[in-house]
mmCIF file of C-alpha atoms in Angstrom:
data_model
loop_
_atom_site.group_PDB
_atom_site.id
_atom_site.type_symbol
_atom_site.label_atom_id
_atom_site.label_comp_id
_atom_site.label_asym_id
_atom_site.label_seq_id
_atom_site.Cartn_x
_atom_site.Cartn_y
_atom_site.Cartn_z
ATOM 1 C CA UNK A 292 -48.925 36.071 -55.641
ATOM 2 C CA UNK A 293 -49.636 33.685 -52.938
ATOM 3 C CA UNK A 294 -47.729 33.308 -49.498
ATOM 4 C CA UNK A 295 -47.695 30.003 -48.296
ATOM 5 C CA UNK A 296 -46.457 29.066 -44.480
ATOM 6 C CA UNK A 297 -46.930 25.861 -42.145
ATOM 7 C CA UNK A 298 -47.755 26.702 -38.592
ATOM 8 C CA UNK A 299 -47.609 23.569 -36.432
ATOM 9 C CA UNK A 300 -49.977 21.682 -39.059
ATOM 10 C CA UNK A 301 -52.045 24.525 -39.974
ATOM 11 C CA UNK A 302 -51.295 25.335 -43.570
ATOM 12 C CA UNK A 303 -51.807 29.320 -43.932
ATOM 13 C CA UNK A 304 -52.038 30.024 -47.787
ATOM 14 C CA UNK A 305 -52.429 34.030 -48.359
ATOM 15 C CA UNK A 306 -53.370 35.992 -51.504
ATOM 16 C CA UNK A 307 -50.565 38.507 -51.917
ATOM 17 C CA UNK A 308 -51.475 40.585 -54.952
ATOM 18 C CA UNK A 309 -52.063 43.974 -55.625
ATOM 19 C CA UNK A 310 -54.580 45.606 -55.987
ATOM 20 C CA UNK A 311 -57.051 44.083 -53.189
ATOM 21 C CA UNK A 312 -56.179 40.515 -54.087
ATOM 22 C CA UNK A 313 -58.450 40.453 -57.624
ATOM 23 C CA UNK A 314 -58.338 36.704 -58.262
ATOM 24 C CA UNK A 315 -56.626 37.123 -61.909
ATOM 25 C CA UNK A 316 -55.876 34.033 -63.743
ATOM 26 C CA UNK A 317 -52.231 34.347 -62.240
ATOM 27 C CA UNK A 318 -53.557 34.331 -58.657
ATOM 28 C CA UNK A 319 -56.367 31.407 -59.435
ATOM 29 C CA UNK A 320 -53.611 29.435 -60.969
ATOM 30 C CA UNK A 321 -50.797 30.063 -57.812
ATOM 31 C CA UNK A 322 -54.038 29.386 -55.095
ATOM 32 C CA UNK A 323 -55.071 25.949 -56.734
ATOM 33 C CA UNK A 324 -51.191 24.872 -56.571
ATOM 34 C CA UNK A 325 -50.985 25.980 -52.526
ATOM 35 C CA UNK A 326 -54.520 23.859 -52.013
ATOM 36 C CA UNK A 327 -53.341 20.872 -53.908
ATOM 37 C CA UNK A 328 -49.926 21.024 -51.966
ATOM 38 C CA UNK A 329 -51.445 21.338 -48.721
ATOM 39 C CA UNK A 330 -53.540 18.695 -49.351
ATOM 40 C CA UNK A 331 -51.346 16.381 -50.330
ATOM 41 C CA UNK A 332 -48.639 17.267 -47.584
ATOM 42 C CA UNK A 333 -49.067 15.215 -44.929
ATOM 43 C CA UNK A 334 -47.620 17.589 -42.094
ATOM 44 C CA UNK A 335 -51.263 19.286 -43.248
ATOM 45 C CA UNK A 336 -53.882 18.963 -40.933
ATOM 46 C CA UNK A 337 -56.213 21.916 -41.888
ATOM 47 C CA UNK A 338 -55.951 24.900 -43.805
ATOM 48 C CA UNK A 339 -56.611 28.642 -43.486
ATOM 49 C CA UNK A 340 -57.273 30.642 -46.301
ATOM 50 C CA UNK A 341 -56.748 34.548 -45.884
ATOM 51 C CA UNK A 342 -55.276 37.858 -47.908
ATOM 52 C CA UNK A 343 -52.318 39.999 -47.191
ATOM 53 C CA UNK A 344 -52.793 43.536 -47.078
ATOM 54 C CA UNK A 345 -56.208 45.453 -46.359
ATOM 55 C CA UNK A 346 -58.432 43.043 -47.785
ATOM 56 C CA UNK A 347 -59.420 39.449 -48.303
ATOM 57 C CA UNK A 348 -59.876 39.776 -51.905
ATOM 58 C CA UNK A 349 -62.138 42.179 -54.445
ATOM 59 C CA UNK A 350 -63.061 39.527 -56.613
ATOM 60 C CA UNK A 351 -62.244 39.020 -60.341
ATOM 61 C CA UNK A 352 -61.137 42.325 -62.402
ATOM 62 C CA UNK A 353 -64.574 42.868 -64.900
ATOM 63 C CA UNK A 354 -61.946 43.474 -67.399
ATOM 64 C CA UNK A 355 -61.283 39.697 -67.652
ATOM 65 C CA UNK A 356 -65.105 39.453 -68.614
ATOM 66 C CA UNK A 357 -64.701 40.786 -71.995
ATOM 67 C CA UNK A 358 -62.836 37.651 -73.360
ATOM 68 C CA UNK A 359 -63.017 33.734 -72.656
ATOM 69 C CA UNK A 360 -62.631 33.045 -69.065
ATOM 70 C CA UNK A 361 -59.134 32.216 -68.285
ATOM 71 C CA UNK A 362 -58.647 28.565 -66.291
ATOM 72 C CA UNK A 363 -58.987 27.673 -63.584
ATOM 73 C CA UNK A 364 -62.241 29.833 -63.109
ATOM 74 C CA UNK A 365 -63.598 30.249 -59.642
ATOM 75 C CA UNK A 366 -65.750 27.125 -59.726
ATOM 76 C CA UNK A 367 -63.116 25.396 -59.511
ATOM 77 C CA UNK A 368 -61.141 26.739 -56.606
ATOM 78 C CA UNK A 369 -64.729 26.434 -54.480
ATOM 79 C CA UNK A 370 -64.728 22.888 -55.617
ATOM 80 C CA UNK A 371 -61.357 22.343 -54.677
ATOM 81 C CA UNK A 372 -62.092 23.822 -51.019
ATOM 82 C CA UNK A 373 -65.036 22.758 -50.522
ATOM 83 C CA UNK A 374 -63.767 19.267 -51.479
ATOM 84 C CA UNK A 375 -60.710 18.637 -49.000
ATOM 85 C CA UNK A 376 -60.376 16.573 -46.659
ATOM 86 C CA UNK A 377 -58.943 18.354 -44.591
ATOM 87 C CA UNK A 378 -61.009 21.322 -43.030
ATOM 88 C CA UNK A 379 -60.239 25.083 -44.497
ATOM 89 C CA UNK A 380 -61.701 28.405 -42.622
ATOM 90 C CA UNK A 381 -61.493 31.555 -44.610
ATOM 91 C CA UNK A 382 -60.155 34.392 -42.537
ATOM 92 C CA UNK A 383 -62.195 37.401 -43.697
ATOM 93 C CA UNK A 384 -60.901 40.842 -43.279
ATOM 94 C CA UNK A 385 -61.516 44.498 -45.085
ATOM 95 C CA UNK A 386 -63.701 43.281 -47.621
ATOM 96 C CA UNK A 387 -64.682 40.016 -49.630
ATOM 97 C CA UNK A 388 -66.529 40.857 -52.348
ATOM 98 C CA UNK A 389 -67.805 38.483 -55.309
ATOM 99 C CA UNK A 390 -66.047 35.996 -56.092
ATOM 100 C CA UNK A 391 -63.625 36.510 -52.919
ATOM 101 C CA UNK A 392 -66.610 35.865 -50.933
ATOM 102 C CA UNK A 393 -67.594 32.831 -52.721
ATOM 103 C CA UNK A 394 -64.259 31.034 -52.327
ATOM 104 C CA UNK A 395 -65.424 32.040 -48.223
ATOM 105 C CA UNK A 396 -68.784 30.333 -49.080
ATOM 106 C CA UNK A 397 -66.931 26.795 -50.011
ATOM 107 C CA UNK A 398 -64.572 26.615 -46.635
ATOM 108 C CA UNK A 399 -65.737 24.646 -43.576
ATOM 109 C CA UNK A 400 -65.634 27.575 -41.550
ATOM 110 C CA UNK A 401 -65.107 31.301 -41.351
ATOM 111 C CA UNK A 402 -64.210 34.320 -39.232
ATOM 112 C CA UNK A 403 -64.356 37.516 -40.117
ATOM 113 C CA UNK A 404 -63.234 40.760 -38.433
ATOM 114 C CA UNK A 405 -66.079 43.492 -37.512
ATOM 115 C CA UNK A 406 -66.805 45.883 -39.742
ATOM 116 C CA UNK A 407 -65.660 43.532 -43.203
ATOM 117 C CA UNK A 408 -67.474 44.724 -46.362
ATOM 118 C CA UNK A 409 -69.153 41.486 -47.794
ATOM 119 C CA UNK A 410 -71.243 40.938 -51.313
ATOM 120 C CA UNK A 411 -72.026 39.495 -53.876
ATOM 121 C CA UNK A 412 -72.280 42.361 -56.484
ATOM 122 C CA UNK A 413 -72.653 40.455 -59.987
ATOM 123 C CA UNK A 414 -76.357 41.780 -60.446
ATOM 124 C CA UNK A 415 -75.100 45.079 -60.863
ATOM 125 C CA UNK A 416 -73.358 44.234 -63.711
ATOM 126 C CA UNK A 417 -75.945 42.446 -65.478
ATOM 127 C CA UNK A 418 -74.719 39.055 -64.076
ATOM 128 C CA UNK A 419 -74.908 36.275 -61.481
ATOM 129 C CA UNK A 420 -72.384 34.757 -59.553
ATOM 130 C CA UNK A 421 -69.956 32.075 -61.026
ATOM 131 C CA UNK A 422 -68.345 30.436 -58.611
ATOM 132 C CA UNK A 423 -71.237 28.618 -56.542
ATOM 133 C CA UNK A 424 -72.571 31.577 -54.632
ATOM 134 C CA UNK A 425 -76.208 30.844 -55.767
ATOM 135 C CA UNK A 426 -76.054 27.457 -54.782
ATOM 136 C CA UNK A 427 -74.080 27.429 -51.566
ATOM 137 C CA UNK A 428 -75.310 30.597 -49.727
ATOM 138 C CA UNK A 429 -79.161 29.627 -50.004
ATOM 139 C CA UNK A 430 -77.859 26.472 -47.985
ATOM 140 C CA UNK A 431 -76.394 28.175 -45.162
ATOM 141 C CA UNK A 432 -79.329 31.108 -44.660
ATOM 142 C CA UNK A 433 -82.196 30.102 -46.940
ATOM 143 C CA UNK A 434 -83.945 31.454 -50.092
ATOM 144 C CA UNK A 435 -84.884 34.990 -48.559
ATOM 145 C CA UNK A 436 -81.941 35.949 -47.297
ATOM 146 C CA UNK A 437 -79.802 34.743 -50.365
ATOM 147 C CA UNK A 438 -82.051 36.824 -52.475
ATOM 148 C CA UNK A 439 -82.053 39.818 -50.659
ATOM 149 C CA UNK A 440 -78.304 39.726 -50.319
ATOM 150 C CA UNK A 441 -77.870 39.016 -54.076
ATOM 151 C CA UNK A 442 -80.222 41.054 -55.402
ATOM 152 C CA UNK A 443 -78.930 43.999 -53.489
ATOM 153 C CA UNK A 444 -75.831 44.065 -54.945
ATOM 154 C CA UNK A 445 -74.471 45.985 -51.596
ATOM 155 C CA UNK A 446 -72.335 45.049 -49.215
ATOM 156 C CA UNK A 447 -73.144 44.512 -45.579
ATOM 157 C CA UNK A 448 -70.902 43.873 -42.569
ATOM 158 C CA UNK A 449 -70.949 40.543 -40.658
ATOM 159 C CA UNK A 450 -73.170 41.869 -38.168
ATOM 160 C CA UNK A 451 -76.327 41.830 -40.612
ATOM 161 C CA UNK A 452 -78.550 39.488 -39.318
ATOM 162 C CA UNK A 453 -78.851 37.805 -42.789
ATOM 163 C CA UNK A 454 -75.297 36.473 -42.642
ATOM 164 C CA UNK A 455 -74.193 36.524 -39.213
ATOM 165 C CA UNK A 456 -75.114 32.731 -38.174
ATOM 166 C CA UNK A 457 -72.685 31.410 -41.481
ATOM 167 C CA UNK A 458 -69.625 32.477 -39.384
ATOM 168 C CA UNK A 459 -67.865 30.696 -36.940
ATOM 169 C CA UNK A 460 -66.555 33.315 -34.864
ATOM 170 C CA UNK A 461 -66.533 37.451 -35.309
ATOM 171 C CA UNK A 462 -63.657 39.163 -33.984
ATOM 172 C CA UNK A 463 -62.510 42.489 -33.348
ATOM 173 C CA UNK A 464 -59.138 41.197 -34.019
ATOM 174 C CA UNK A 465 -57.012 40.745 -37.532
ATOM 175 C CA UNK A 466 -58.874 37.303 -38.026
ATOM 176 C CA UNK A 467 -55.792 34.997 -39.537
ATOM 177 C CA UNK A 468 -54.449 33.777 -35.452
ATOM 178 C CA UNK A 469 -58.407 33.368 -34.821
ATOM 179 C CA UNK A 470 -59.082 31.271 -38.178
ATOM 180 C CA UNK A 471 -55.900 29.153 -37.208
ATOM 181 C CA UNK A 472 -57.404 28.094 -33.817
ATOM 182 C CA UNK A 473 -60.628 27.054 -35.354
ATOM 183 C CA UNK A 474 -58.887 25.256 -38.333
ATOM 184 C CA UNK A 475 -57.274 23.281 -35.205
ATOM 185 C CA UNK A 476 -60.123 22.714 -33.349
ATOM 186 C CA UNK A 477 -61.737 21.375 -36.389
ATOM 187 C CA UNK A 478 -58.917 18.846 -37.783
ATOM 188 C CA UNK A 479 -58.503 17.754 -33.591
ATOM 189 C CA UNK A 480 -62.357 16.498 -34.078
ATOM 190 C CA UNK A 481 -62.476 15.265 -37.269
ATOM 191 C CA UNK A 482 -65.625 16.930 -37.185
ATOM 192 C CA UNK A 483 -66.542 19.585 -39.771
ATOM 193 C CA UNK A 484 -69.690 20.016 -42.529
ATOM 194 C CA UNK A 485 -69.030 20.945 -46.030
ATOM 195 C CA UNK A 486 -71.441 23.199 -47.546
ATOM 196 C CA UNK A 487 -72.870 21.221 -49.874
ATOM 197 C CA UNK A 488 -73.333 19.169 -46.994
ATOM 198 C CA UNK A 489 -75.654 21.665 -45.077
ATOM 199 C CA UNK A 490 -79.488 22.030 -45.474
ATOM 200 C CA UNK A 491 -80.478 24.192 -42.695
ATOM 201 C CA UNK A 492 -81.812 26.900 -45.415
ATOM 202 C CA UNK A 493 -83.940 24.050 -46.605
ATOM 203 C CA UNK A 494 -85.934 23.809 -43.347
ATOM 204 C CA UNK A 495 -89.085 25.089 -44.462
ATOM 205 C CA UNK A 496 -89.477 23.804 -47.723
ATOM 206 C CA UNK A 497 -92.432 26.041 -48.512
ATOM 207 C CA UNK A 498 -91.219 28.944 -47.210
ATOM 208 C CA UNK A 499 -88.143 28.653 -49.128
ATOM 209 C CA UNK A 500 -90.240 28.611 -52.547
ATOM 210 C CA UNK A 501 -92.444 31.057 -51.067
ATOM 211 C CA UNK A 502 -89.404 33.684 -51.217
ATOM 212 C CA UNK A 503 -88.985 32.245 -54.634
ATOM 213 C CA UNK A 504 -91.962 32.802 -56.343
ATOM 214 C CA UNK A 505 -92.508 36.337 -54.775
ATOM 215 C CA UNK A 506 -89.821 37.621 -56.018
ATOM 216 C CA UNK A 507 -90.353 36.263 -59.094
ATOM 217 C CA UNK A 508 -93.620 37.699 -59.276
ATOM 218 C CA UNK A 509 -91.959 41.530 -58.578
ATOM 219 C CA UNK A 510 -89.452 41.168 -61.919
ATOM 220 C CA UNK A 511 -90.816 42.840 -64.965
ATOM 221 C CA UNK A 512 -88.354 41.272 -66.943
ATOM 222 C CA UNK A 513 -88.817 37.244 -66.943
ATOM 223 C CA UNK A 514 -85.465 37.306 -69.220
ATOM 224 C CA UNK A 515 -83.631 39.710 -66.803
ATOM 225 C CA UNK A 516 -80.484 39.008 -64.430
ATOM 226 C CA UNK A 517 -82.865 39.305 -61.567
ATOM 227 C CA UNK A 518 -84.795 36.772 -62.911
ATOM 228 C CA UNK A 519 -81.617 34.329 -63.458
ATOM 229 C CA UNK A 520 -80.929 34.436 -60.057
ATOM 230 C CA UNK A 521 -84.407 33.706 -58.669
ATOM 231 C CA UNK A 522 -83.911 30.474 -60.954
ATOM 232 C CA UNK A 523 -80.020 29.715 -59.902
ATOM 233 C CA UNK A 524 -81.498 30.218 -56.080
ATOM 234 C CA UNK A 525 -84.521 27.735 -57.289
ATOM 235 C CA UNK A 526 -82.114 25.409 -58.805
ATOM 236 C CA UNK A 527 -80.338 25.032 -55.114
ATOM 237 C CA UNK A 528 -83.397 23.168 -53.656
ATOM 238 C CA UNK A 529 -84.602 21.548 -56.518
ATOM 239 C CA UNK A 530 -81.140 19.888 -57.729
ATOM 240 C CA UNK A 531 -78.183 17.988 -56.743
ATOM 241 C CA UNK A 532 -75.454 19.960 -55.770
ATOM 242 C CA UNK A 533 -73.297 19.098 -58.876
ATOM 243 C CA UNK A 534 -76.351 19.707 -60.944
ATOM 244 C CA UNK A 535 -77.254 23.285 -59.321
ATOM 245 C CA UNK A 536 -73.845 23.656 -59.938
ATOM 246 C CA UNK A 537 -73.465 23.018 -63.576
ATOM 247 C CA UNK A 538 -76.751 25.426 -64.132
ATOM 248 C CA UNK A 539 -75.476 27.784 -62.724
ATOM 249 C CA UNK A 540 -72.445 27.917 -64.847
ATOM 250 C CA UNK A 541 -74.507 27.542 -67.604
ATOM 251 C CA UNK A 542 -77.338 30.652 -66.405
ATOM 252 C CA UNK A 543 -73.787 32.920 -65.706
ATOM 253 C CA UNK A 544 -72.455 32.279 -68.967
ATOM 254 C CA UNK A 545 -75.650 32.726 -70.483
ATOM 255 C CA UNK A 546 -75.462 36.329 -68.988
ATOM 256 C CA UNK A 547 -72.063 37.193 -69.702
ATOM 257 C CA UNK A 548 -72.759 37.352 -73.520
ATOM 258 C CA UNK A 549 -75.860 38.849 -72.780
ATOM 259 C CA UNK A 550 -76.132 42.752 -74.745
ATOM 260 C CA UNK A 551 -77.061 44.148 -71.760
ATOM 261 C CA UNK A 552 -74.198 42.782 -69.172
ATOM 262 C CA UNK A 553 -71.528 44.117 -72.228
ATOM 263 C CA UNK A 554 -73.370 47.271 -72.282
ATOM 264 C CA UNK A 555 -73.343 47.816 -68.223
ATOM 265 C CA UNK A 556 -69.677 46.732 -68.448
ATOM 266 C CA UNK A 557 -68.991 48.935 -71.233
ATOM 267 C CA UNK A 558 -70.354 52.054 -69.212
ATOM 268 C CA UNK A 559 -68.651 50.692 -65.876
ATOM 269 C CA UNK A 560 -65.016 50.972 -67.462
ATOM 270 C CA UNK A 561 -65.372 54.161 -69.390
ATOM 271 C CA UNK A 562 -66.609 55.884 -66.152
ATOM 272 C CA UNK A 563 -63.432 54.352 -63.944
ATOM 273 C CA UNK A 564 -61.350 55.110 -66.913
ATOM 274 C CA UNK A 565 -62.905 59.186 -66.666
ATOM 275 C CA UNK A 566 -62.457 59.518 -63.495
ATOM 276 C CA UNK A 567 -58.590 58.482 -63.734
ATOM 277 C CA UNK A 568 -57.727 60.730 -66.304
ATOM 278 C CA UNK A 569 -54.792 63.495 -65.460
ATOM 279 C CA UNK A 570 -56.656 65.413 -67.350
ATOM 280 C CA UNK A 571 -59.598 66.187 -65.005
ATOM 281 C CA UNK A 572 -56.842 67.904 -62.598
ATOM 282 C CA UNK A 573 -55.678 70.258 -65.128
ATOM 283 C CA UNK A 574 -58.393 71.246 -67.233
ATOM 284 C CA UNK A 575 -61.720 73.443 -66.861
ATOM 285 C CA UNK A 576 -65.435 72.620 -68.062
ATOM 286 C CA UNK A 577 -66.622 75.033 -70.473
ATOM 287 C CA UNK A 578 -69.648 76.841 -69.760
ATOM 288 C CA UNK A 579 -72.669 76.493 -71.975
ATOM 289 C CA UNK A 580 -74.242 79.793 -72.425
ATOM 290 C CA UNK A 581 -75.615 78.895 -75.957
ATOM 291 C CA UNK A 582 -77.415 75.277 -76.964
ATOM 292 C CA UNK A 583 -78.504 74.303 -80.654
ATOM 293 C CA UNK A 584 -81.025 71.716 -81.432
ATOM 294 C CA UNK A 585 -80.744 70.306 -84.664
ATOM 295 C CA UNK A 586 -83.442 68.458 -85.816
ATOM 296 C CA UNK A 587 -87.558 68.212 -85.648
ATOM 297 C CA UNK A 588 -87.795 65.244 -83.468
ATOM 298 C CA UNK A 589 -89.941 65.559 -79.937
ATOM 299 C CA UNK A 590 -87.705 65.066 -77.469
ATOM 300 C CA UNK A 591 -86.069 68.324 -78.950
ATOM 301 C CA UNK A 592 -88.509 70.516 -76.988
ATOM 302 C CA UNK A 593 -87.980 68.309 -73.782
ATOM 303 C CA UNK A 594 -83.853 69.129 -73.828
ATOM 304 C CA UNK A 595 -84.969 72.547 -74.571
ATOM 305 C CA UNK A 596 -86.575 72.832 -71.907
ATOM 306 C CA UNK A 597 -84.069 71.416 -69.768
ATOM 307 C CA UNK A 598 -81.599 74.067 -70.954
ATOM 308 C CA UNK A 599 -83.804 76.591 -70.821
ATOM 309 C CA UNK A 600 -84.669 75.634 -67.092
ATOM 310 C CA UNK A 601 -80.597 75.812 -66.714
ATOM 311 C CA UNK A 602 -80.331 79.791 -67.918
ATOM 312 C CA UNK A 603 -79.107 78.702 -71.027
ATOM 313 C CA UNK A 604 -79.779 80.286 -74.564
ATOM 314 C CA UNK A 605 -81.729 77.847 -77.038
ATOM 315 C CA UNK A 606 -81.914 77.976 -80.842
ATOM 316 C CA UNK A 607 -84.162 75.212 -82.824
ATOM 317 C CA UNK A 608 -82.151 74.900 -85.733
ATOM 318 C CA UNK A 609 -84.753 72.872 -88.528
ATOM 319 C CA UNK A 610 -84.898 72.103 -92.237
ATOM 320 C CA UNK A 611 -87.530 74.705 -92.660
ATOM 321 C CA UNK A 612 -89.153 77.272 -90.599
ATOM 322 C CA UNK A 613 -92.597 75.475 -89.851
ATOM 323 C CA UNK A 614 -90.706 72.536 -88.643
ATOM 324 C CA UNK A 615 -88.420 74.271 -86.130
ATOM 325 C CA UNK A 616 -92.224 76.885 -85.127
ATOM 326 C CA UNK A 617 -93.056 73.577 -84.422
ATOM 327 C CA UNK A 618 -90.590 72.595 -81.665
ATOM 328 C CA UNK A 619 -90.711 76.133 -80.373
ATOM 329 C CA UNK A 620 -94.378 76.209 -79.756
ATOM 330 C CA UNK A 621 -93.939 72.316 -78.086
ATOM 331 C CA UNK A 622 -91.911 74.205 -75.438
ATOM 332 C CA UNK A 623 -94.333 76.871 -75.133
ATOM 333 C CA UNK A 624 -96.816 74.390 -74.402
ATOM 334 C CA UNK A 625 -94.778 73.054 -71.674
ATOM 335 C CA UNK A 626 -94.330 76.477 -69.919
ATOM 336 C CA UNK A 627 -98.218 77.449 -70.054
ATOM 337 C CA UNK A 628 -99.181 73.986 -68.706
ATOM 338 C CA UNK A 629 -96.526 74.662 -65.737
ATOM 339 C CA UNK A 630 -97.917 77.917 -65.244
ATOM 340 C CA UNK A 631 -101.072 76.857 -65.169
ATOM 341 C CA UNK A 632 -100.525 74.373 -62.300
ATOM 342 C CA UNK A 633 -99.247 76.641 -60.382
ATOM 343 C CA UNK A 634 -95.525 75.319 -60.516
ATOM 344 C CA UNK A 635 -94.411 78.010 -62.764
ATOM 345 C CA UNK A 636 -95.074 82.042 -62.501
ATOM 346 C CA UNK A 637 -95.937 83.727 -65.239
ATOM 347 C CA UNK A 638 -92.574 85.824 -65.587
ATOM 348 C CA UNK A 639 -90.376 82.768 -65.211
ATOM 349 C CA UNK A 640 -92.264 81.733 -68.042
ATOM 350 C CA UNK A 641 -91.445 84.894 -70.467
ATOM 351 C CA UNK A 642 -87.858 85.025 -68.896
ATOM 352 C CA UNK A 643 -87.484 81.474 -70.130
ATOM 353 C CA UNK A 644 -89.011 81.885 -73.935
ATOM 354 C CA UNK A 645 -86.772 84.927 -74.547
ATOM 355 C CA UNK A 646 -84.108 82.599 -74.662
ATOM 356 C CA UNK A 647 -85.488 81.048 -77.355
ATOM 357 C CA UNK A 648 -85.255 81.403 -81.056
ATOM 358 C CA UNK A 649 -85.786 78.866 -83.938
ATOM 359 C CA UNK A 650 -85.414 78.907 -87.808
ATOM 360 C CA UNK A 651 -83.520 77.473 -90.465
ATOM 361 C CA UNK A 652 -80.237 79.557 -90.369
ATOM 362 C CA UNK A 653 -77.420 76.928 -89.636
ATOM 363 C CA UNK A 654 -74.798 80.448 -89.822
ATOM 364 C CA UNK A 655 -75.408 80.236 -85.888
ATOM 365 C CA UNK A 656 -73.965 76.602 -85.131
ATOM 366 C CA UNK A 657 -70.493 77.736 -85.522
ATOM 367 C CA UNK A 658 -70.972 79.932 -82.511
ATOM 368 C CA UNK A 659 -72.627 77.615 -80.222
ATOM 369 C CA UNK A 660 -70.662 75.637 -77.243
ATOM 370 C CA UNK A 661 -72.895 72.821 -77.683
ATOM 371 C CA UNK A 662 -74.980 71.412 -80.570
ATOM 372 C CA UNK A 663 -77.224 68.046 -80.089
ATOM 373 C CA UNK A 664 -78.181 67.097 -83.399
ATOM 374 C CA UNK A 665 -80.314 64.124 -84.223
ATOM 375 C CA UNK A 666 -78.938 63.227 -87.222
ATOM 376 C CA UNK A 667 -82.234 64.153 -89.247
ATOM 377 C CA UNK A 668 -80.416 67.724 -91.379
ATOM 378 C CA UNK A 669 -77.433 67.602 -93.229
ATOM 379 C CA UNK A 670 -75.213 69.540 -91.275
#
C-alpha cells in the first residue's frame, strides 16, 4: 500500500491504497517502514511524502473508531516526520483531510496543487484531532485561525487566507516534481524548521488567548467537543510540545468514548450504509395517506399537525375517549392561534380538522400506512 522510489537522493514514498488513501492500520504500518528506511538509507537526502491516485489521503476510516486504536496511530507517524533529520515536504493534491492533513502539518514543508480540499473535520463527529493537529497548526497560523479552521469542520482550498502562508509553494501543477525540488533545495541548505520548532502563531501572546477565551465564552457546553478543542488549542501555548502533545491524546481519547461521539458515529454509518443500499434503485416509497397516533403524550398534537399540514389523514388513537378529545382539541388550538395571526385562513383551518378523528377504536391501526406509537397503550 505504499510505493516507494529514490530519485537522485530524494526518497518519494506514496500512499497507494484504495479508497482515497484512508490511513488503515495496514497503510500506517507500510508508511512508518518507508520513513524509517529512508531515514536510515544513506543515499537519502530528503524525503517527499505524497498519494497515488486523486487524492493525498481521506484520513482514517471512522469505522476503525469503534474499537481500540490499531498501532501505530497517527501520532506517531507525525512524530516520526516531524522528527527526521532529514527534511520531508508533503505533496498535497485532491484533498487531505484529517488525519491526512495532519501527517502534512508535521513535514518541513508543503505544496499543494490549487483547488486541494483541506480539513480537519473531527468536530463533526464529536471529536478532536489525534495526530497533533491542535498543537502544530496553532504554531504555524495562530489561535484564530486554528479555531476557525477546526471548528468549522469544512474544508477550504489553499488559497484561504487562513492557511495559505503554511505552504511553501502553490502550484497549478500535479505537486509531487514541485515537492521534489523543494525537498532538494532544503537538504542542499541544511536549512529547514520543524514545526514544533516554529512560534510565529505565538507572536501576540495576548491576542492568541484573546481568540481563546472568546470562543470559549460562545460554547454552551463547557463539556462539549468544541470546548476540548479551545483547551487542546490552549494547551499549544501554554505547554511543551511533548506535553501539548500527550494532552491532546489524552482530550481525543477522552472524546472517543464519549456517548455523544458513538452516537454521531452511529448515525454517520447507518446513513452511508442507506444510501448504498441496491435497494433504493429498485424499490418505491409508500405514500402515507393515513397516520395513527397512539398515545396521550403532547408532542402527539405537534406530529399531528405536521401531518395534517402534509394532506395527510390523522386518527388519535387513546386509552379512552377524553384522553385522545384531549390531543384533538391541542391541535385545534394550534390552528385557531395560526388563524388568528394571520398565518392561517380560516378554511385551511376546517380543511385541515376534517382530517382528523380521535377515539379509542384500535380496529383502525390495521389499515393505517404509518402508526407512531409512544409506547404508553398496549397495542
Amino acid at each position: 500500500e505504499v510505493k516507494y522510489d529514490l530519485r537522485d537522493g530524494v526518497a518519494v514514498i506514496l500512499m497507494d491504497r484504495p479508497v482515497a488513501n484512508a490511513l488503515a492500520p495496514g497503510l500506517r504500518a507500510e508508511l512508518l517502514e518507508a520513513l524509517n528506511r529512508a531515514a536510515q538509507d544513506d543515499a537519502v537526502q530528503a524525503i517527499v511524502l505524497g498519494g497515488a491516485g486523486a487524492v493525498f489521503s481521506s484520513g482514517v476510516d471512522i469505522a476503525e473508531y469503534d474499537s481500540a486504536l490499531a498501532e501505530p496511530w497517527i501520532d506517531t507517524l507525525t512524530r516520526t516526520i516531524e522528527s527526521s533529520l532529514k527534511p520531508v515536504v508533503a505533496a498535497l493534491h485532491g484533498s487531505a483531510l484529517g488525519a491526512g492533513f495532519e501527517l502534512a502539518l508535521a513535514a518541513h514543508a508543503r505544496v499543494v496543487q490549487q483547488g486541494t480540499k483541506l480539513a480537519l473535520p473531527e468536530i463533526t463527529l464529536g471529536l478532536v484531532p489525534g495526530g497533533g493537529g491542535t498543537q502544530r497548526l496553532p504554531r504555524l497560523v495562530g489561535a484564530q485561525a486554528a479555531l476557525e479552521f477546526m471548528l468549522s469542520g469544512r474544508a477550504v482550498t489553499p488559497d484561504d487566507t487562513r492557511l495559505a502562508r503554511i505552504f511553501a509553494r502553490i502550484t497549478g501543477d500535479a505537486p509531487l516534481e514541485g515537492a521534489i525540488s523543494v525537498a532538494r533545495a532544503m537538504a542542499r541548505s541544511g536549512d529547514w524548521t520543524r514545526t514544533a520548532q516554529t512560534e510565529r502563531g505565538f507572536s501576540d501572546p495576548e491576542g492568541y488567548q484573546r481568540a481563546v477565551s472568546a470562543v470559549t465564552g460562545q460554547l454552551r457546553d463547557p463539556d462539549g467537543a468544541e470546548a476540548a478543542l479551545a483547551r487542546c488549542v490552549e494547551a499549544a501555548q501554554l505547554l511543551p510540545f511533548e506535553q501539548g502533545l500527550a494532552f491532546e491524546r489524552s482530550v481525543f481519547e477522552d472524546r472517543l468514548a464519549s456517548t455523544r461521539a458513538r452516537a454521531i458515529r452511529h448515525v454517520y454509518t447507518a446513513e452511508r450504509r442507506a444510501g448504498i443500499m441496491p435497494e433504493l434503485g429498485q424499490a418505491q416509497a409508500r405514500p402515507l395517506r393515513h397516520v395513527v397516533l397512539a398515545g396521550a403524550a403532547p408532542v402527539l398534537a405537534e406530529l399531528a399537525v405536521v401531518c395534517l399540514d402534509r394532506g395527510q389523514r390523522v386518527t388519535i388513537v387513546s386509552d379512552n375517549e377524553e384522553r385522545a378529545q384531549a390531543v384533538a382539541l391541542k391541535v385545534r388550538a394550534v390552528y385557531d392561534n395560526a388563524v388568528a395571526r394571520g398565518r392561517l385562513e380560516a378554511d385551511g383551518r376546517e380543511a385541515r380538522l376534517a382530517r382528523l378523528a380521535h377515539g379509542c377504536e384500535e380496529s383502525g391501526l390495521a389499515e393505517a400506512d404509518l402508526v407512531l406509537d409512544t409506547g404508553e397503550l398496549d397495542l
